Amino acid sequence: FIFEKKLITSGALFVALSITYLLFLCAQVKELVLDNCRSDEGKIEGLTAEFVNLEFLSLINVVLISVSNLPKLPKLRKLELSDNRIFGGLDVLAERLPNLTHLNLSGNKLKDISTLEPLKKLVFLKSLDLFNCEVTNLNDYRENVFSLLPQLTYLDGYDRDDREAPDSDAEVDGVDEDDDDEGEFPS
């Protein structure tokens, strides 16, 4: 009986240490790509507020219909949500992702300019992508979105004067892709 008790105690200690270590690891992650994972009723298993230092999150084609289950990620700057089924409910983004600067909603079910209204509260939002959303077919779409969201610099990769945005990966990550020789073969 004593032997069993020690095993149980040791097992509980192991679990507690494992959880602590996992939380520590979550806090170290700055970029997380979960593309093509399937959401379960709008939730991504394992995506929690423990990712306190997360700056980039990609949830492309995960069958999201809403962003309401996203955790609070205060350091997140770039969110990729393209090719999902999101049709509205963007109001939680400002509360949960207050430092968001880049948002990609391309290929979603956004139909009206009014569904973008909650993005006004994302005061740091500089770039918004809505390619292949029905809203882009509306008359004066670009003018209306820039008017609604004066903090925006780029909409669908172009500024108000139709000048193309610089390479967003280099801009957001602070890394010049030309310097990255990883995976290249020598000439």
PDB file of C-alpha atoms in Angstrom:
ATOM      1  CA  PHE A   1       0.000   0.000   0.000  1.00  0.00           C
ATOM      2  CA  ILE A   2       2.815   2.429   0.833  1.00  0.00           C
ATOM      3  CA  PHE A   3       4.516   1.559  -2.459  1.00  0.00           C
ATOM      4  CA  GLU A   4       1.320   2.302  -4.367  1.00  0.00           C
ATOM      5  CA  LYS A   5       0.919   5.609  -2.516  1.00  0.00           C
ATOM      6  CA  LYS A   6       4.446   6.671  -3.464  1.00  0.00           C
ATOM      7  CA  LEU A   7       3.769   5.800  -7.093  1.00  0.00           C
ATOM      8  CA  ILE A   8       0.592   7.842  -7.098  1.00  0.00           C
ATOM      9  CA  THR A   9       2.346  10.774  -5.436  1.00  0.00           C
ATOM     10  CA  SER A  10       5.261  10.502  -7.825  1.00  0.00           C
ATOM     11  CA  GLY A  11       2.837  10.302 -10.740  1.00  0.00           C
ATOM     12  CA  ALA A  12       1.019  13.431  -9.568  1.00  0.00           C
ATOM     13  CA  LEU A  13       4.319  15.228  -9.138  1.00  0.00           C
ATOM     14  CA  PHE A  14       5.354  14.159 -12.647  1.00  0.00           C
ATOM     15  CA  VAL A  15       2.077  15.442 -14.072  1.00  0.00           C
ATOM     16  CA  ALA A  16       2.423  18.752 -12.189  1.00  0.00           C
ATOM     17  CA  LEU A  17       5.991  19.190 -13.431  1.00  0.00           C
ATOM     18  CA  SER A  18       4.959  18.256 -16.967  1.00  0.00           C
ATOM     19  CA  ILE A  19       2.151  20.807 -16.974  1.00  0.00           C
ATOM     20  CA  THR A  20       4.480  23.487 -15.590  1.00  0.00           C
ATOM     21  CA  TYR A  21       7.023  22.685 -18.292  1.00  0.00           C
ATOM     22  CA  LEU A  22       4.357  22.758 -21.020  1.00  0.00           C
ATOM     23  CA  LEU A  23       3.167  26.161 -19.803  1.00  0.00           C
ATOM     24  CA  PHE A  24       6.768  27.350 -19.872  1.00  0.00           C
ATOM     25  CA  LEU A  25       7.123  26.095 -23.447  1.00  0.00           C
ATOM     26  CA  CYS A  26       3.867  27.800 -24.513  1.00  0.00           C
ATOM     27  CA  ALA A  27       5.212  31.079 -23.163  1.00  0.00           C
ATOM     28  CA  GLN A  28       8.307  30.733 -25.406  1.00  0.00           C
ATOM     29  CA  VAL A  29       6.342  30.375 -28.671  1.00  0.00           C
ATOM     30  CA  LYS A  30       6.216  33.520 -30.825  1.00  0.00           C
ATOM     31  CA  GLU A  31       4.896  32.019 -34.078  1.00  0.00           C
ATOM     32  CA  LEU A  32       2.288  29.300 -34.395  1.00  0.00           C
ATOM     33  CA  VAL A  33       1.024  27.832 -37.674  1.00  0.00           C
ATOM     34  CA  LEU A  34      -2.026  25.579 -37.422  1.00  0.00           C
ATOM     35  CA  ASP A  35      -3.084  25.718 -41.084  1.00  0.00           C
ATOM     36  CA  ASN A  36      -5.445  22.968 -42.258  1.00  0.00           C
ATOM     37  CA  CYS A  37      -6.144  21.720 -38.717  1.00  0.00           C
ATOM     38  CA  ARG A  38      -9.861  21.332 -38.205  1.00  0.00           C
ATOM     39  CA  SER A  39     -11.675  23.341 -35.605  1.00  0.00           C
ATOM     40  CA  ASP A  40     -14.193  21.637 -33.365  1.00  0.00           C
ATOM     41  CA  GLU A  41     -17.284  23.843 -33.174  1.00  0.00           C
ATOM     42  CA  GLY A  42     -15.109  26.910 -33.644  1.00  0.00           C
ATOM     43  CA  LYS A  43     -12.449  25.898 -31.137  1.00  0.00           C
ATOM     44  CA  ILE A  44      -8.868  24.976 -31.943  1.00  0.00           C
ATOM     45  CA  GLU A  45      -7.755  22.348 -29.446  1.00  0.00           C
ATOM     46  CA  GLY A  46      -4.653  23.432 -27.558  1.00  0.00           C
ATOM     47  CA  LEU A  47      -4.834  27.097 -28.578  1.00  0.00           C
ATOM     48  CA  THR A  48      -5.036  28.828 -25.221  1.00  0.00           C
ATOM     49  CA  ALA A  49      -4.141  32.078 -23.492  1.00  0.00           C
ATOM     50  CA  GLU A  50      -0.964  30.391 -22.212  1.00  0.00           C
ATOM     51  CA  PHE A  51       0.693  31.460 -25.488  1.00  0.00           C
ATOM     52  CA  VAL A  52       1.365  34.822 -23.829  1.00  0.00           C
ATOM     53  CA  ASN A  53       4.203  35.840 -26.167  1.00  0.00           C
ATOM     54  CA  LEU A  54       2.592  34.764 -29.430  1.00  0.00           C
ATOM     55  CA  GLU A  55       3.088  37.409 -32.137  1.00  0.00           C
ATOM     56  CA  PHE A  56       2.041  35.504 -35.274  1.00  0.00           C
ATOM     57  CA  LEU A  57      -0.832  33.024 -35.576  1.00  0.00           C
ATOM     58  CA  SER A  58      -1.937  31.294 -38.756  1.00  0.00           C
ATOM     59  CA  LEU A  59      -5.282  29.498 -38.853  1.00  0.00           C
ATOM     60  CA  ILE A  60      -5.735  29.145 -42.610  1.00  0.00           C
ATOM     61  CA  ASN A  61      -8.437  26.714 -43.737  1.00  0.00           C
ATOM     62  CA  VAL A  62      -9.398  25.407 -40.307  1.00  0.00           C
ATOM     63  CA  VAL A  63     -13.166  25.685 -40.940  1.00  0.00           C
ATOM     64  CA  LEU A  64     -13.738  28.536 -38.484  1.00  0.00           C
ATOM     65  CA  ILE A  65     -17.150  30.189 -38.696  1.00  0.00           C
ATOM     66  CA  SER A  66     -16.401  32.665 -35.919  1.00  0.00           C
ATOM     67  CA  VAL A  67     -13.498  34.195 -34.002  1.00  0.00           C
ATOM     68  CA  SER A  68     -15.443  34.151 -30.735  1.00  0.00           C
ATOM     69  CA  ASN A  69     -13.383  31.290 -29.277  1.00  0.00           C
ATOM     70  CA  LEU A  70      -9.967  32.825 -29.853  1.00  0.00           C
ATOM     71  CA  PRO A  71      -8.105  33.206 -26.551  1.00  0.00           C
ATOM     72  CA  LYS A  72      -6.729  36.487 -25.258  1.00  0.00           C
ATOM     73  CA  LEU A  73      -3.319  36.925 -26.900  1.00  0.00           C
ATOM     74  CA  PRO A  74      -2.127  40.412 -25.938  1.00  0.00           C
ATOM     75  CA  LYS A  75       1.125  40.353 -27.949  1.00  0.00           C
ATOM     76  CA  LEU A  76      -0.342  38.980 -31.184  1.00  0.00           C
ATOM     77  CA  ARG A  77       0.436  41.286 -34.109  1.00  0.00           C
ATOM     78  CA  LYS A  78      -0.371  39.202 -37.170  1.00  0.00           C
ATOM     79  CA  LEU A  79      -3.376  36.910 -37.608  1.00  0.00           C
ATOM     80  CA  GLU A  80      -3.974  34.806 -40.723  1.00  0.00           C
ATOM     81  CA  LEU A  81      -7.575  33.588 -40.997  1.00  0.00           C
ATOM     82  CA  SER A  82      -7.940  33.141 -44.750  1.00  0.00           C
ATOM     83  CA  ASP A  83     -10.057  30.415 -46.355  1.00  0.00           C
ATOM     84  CA  ASN A  84     -12.423  29.874 -43.448  1.00  0.00           C
ATOM     85  CA  ARG A  85     -16.193  30.469 -43.170  1.00  0.00           C
ATOM     86  CA  ILE A  86     -16.192  33.574 -40.968  1.00  0.00           C
ATOM     87  CA  PHE A  87     -19.209  35.787 -41.663  1.00  0.00           C
ATOM     88  CA  GLY A  88     -19.117  38.258 -38.757  1.00  0.00           C
ATOM     89  CA  GLY A  89     -18.601  38.428 -35.011  1.00  0.00           C
ATOM     90  CA  LEU A  90     -15.353  40.364 -35.287  1.00  0.00           C
ATOM     91  CA  ASP A  91     -16.159  42.372 -32.153  1.00  0.00           C
ATOM     92  CA  VAL A  92     -14.065  40.123 -29.859  1.00  0.00           C
ATOM     93  CA  LEU A  93     -10.834  40.850 -31.727  1.00  0.00           C
ATOM     94  CA  ALA A  94     -10.174  44.232 -30.094  1.00  0.00           C
ATOM     95  CA  GLU A  95     -10.650  42.820 -26.595  1.00  0.00           C
ATOM     96  CA  ARG A  96      -8.604  39.667 -27.101  1.00  0.00           C
ATOM     97  CA  LEU A  97      -5.993  40.835 -29.624  1.00  0.00           C
ATOM     98  CA  PRO A  98      -5.473  44.517 -28.774  1.00  0.00           C
ATOM     99  CA  ASN A  99      -2.090  44.865 -30.519  1.00  0.00           C
ATOM    100  CA  LEU A 100      -3.088  43.352 -33.854  1.00  0.00           C
ATOM    101  CA  THR A 101      -1.454  45.135 -36.811  1.00  0.00           C
ATOM    102  CA  HIS A 102      -2.118  42.684 -39.675  1.00  0.00           C
ATOM    103  CA  LEU A 103      -5.342  40.753 -40.257  1.00  0.00           C
ATOM    104  CA  ASN A 104      -5.966  38.457 -43.197  1.00  0.00           C
ATOM    105  CA  LEU A 105      -9.616  37.472 -43.682  1.00  0.00           C
ATOM    106  CA  SER A 106      -9.329  36.573 -47.377  1.00  0.00           C
ATOM    107  CA  GLY A 107     -11.666  33.887 -48.649  1.00  0.00           C
ATOM    108  CA  ASN A 108     -14.235  34.216 -45.863  1.00  0.00           C
ATOM    109  CA  LYS A 109     -18.002  34.897 -45.985  1.00  0.00           C
ATOM    110  CA  LEU A 110     -17.911  38.632 -45.239  1.00  0.00           C
ATOM    111  CA  LYS A 111     -20.621  40.355 -47.290  1.00  0.00           C
ATOM    112  CA  ASP A 112     -21.206  43.834 -45.859  1.00  0.00           C
ATOM    113  CA  ILE A 113     -19.024  46.768 -44.857  1.00  0.00           C
ATOM    114  CA  SER A 114     -20.943  46.879 -41.565  1.00  0.00           C
ATOM    115  CA  THR A 115     -19.418  43.520 -40.528  1.00  0.00           C
ATOM    116  CA  LEU A 116     -16.038  45.290 -40.479  1.00  0.00           C
ATOM    117  CA  GLU A 117     -17.217  47.995 -38.060  1.00  0.00           C
ATOM    118  CA  PRO A 118     -15.762  46.257 -34.945  1.00  0.00           C
ATOM    119  CA  LEU A 119     -12.289  46.558 -36.497  1.00  0.00           C
ATOM    120  CA  LYS A 120     -12.396  50.291 -35.688  1.00  0.00           C
ATOM    121  CA  LYS A 121     -11.425  49.321 -32.146  1.00  0.00           C
ATOM    122  CA  LEU A 122      -8.175  47.727 -33.368  1.00  0.00           C
ATOM    123  CA  VAL A 123      -6.239  50.976 -33.104  1.00  0.00           C
ATOM    124  CA  PHE A 124      -2.934  49.450 -34.288  1.00  0.00           C
ATOM    125  CA  LEU A 125      -4.411  47.680 -37.338  1.00  0.00           C
ATOM    126  CA  LYS A 126      -2.380  48.735 -40.375  1.00  0.00           C
ATOM    127  CA  SER A 127      -3.065  45.981 -42.893  1.00  0.00           C
ATOM    128  CA  LEU A 128      -6.326  44.196 -43.725  1.00  0.00           C
ATOM    129  CA  ASP A 129      -6.776  41.599 -46.464  1.00  0.00           C
ATOM    130  CA  LEU A 130     -10.244  40.697 -47.715  1.00  0.00           C
ATOM    131  CA  PHE A 131      -9.446  39.099 -51.104  1.00  0.00           C
ATOM    132  CA  ASN A 132     -12.182  36.749 -52.321  1.00  0.00           C
ATOM    133  CA  CYS A 133     -14.735  37.990 -49.789  1.00  0.00           C
ATOM    134  CA  GLU A 134     -18.078  39.118 -51.204  1.00  0.00           C
ATOM    135  CA  VAL A 135     -17.621  42.534 -49.569  1.00  0.00           C
ATOM    136  CA  THR A 136     -14.930  43.342 -52.154  1.00  0.00           C
ATOM    137  CA  ASN A 137     -17.580  43.339 -54.907  1.00  0.00           C
ATOM    138  CA  LEU A 138     -19.493  46.276 -53.399  1.00  0.00           C
ATOM    139  CA  ASN A 139     -19.414  49.678 -55.104  1.00  0.00           C
ATOM    140  CA  ASP A 140     -16.742  51.971 -53.626  1.00  0.00           C
ATOM    141  CA  TYR A 141     -15.500  49.093 -51.465  1.00  0.00           C
ATOM    142  CA  ARG A 142     -11.956  50.434 -50.976  1.00  0.00           C
ATOM    143  CA  GLU A 143     -13.051  54.000 -50.263  1.00  0.00           C
ATOM    144  CA  ASN A 144     -15.680  52.818 -47.791  1.00  0.00           C
ATOM    145  CA  VAL A 145     -13.287  50.536 -45.905  1.00  0.00           C
ATOM    146  CA  PHE A 146     -10.567  53.200 -45.687  1.00  0.00           C
ATOM    147  CA  SER A 147     -13.199  55.664 -44.480  1.00  0.00           C
ATOM    148  CA  LEU A 148     -14.517  53.222 -41.876  1.00  0.00           C
ATOM    149  CA  LEU A 149     -11.026  52.239 -40.688  1.00  0.00           C
ATOM    150  CA  PRO A 150      -8.844  55.370 -40.819  1.00  0.00           C
ATOM    151  CA  GLN A 151      -6.017  53.584 -38.972  1.00  0.00           C
ATOM    152  CA  LEU A 152      -5.473  51.291 -41.994  1.00  0.00           C
ATOM    153  CA  THR A 153      -2.459  51.832 -44.200  1.00  0.00           C
ATOM    154  CA  TYR A 154      -3.027  48.863 -46.514  1.00  0.00           C
ATOM    155  CA  LEU A 155      -6.164  47.152 -47.779  1.00  0.00           C
ATOM    156  CA  ASP A 156      -5.693  44.009 -49.856  1.00  0.00           C
ATOM    157  CA  GLY A 157      -1.999  44.785 -50.187  1.00  0.00           C
ATOM    158  CA  TYR A 158      -2.362  48.376 -51.449  1.00  0.00           C
ATOM    159  CA  ASP A 159      -2.524  51.776 -49.768  1.00  0.00           C
ATOM    160  CA  ARG A 160      -5.121  54.499 -50.411  1.00  0.00           C
ATOM    161  CA  ASP A 161      -3.155  55.653 -53.465  1.00  0.00           C
ATOM    162  CA  ASP A 162      -2.924  52.116 -54.937  1.00  0.00           C
ATOM    163  CA  ARG A 163       0.743  51.719 -54.029  1.00  0.00           C
ATOM    164  CA  GLU A 164       1.683  48.155 -53.221  1.00  0.00           C
ATOM    165  CA  ALA A 165       2.665  47.297 -49.652  1.00  0.00           C
ATOM    166  CA  PRO A 166       6.264  46.281 -48.987  1.00  0.00           C
ATOM    167  CA  ASP A 167       6.915  42.599 -48.319  1.00  0.00           C
ATOM    168  CA  SER A 168       4.855  42.112 -45.186  1.00  0.00           C
ATOM    169  CA  ASP A 169       6.874  39.155 -43.859  1.00  0.00           C
ATOM    170  CA  ALA A 170      10.075  41.159 -43.749  1.00  0.00           C
ATOM    171  CA  GLU A 171       8.215  44.135 -42.289  1.00  0.00           C
ATOM    172  CA  VAL A 172       6.422  42.177 -39.559  1.00  0.00           C
ATOM    173  CA  ASP A 173       9.168  39.756 -38.610  1.00  0.00           C
ATOM    174  CA  GLY A 174      12.019  42.234 -38.917  1.00  0.00           C
ATOM    175  CA  VAL A 175      13.938  39.623 -40.888  1.00  0.00           C
ATOM    176  CA  ASP A 176      15.128  40.040 -44.439  1.00  0.00           C
ATOM    177  CA  GLU A 177      14.182  36.877 -46.318  1.00  0.00           C
ATOM    178  CA  ASP A 178      17.192  37.315 -48.629  1.00  0.00           C
ATOM    179  CA  ASP A 179      19.479  36.729 -45.642  1.00  0.00           C
ATOM    180  CA  ASP A 180      17.870  33.379 -44.902  1.00  0.00           C
ATOM    181  CA  ASP A 181      19.852  30.729 -46.762  1.00  0.00           C
ATOM    182  CA  GLU A 182      18.213  27.861 -44.958  1.00  0.00           C
ATOM    183  CA  GLY A 183      17.010  25.137 -47.304  1.00  0.00           C
ATOM    184  CA  GLU A 184      18.884  26.515 -50.300  1.00  0.00           C
ATOM    185  CA  PHE A 185      21.331  24.512 -52.352  1.00  0.00           C
ATOM    186  CA  PRO A 186      24.679  26.050 -53.278  1.00  0.00           C
ATOM    187  CA  SER A 187      24.955  27.238 -56.875  1.00  0.00           C
TER     188      SER A 187
END
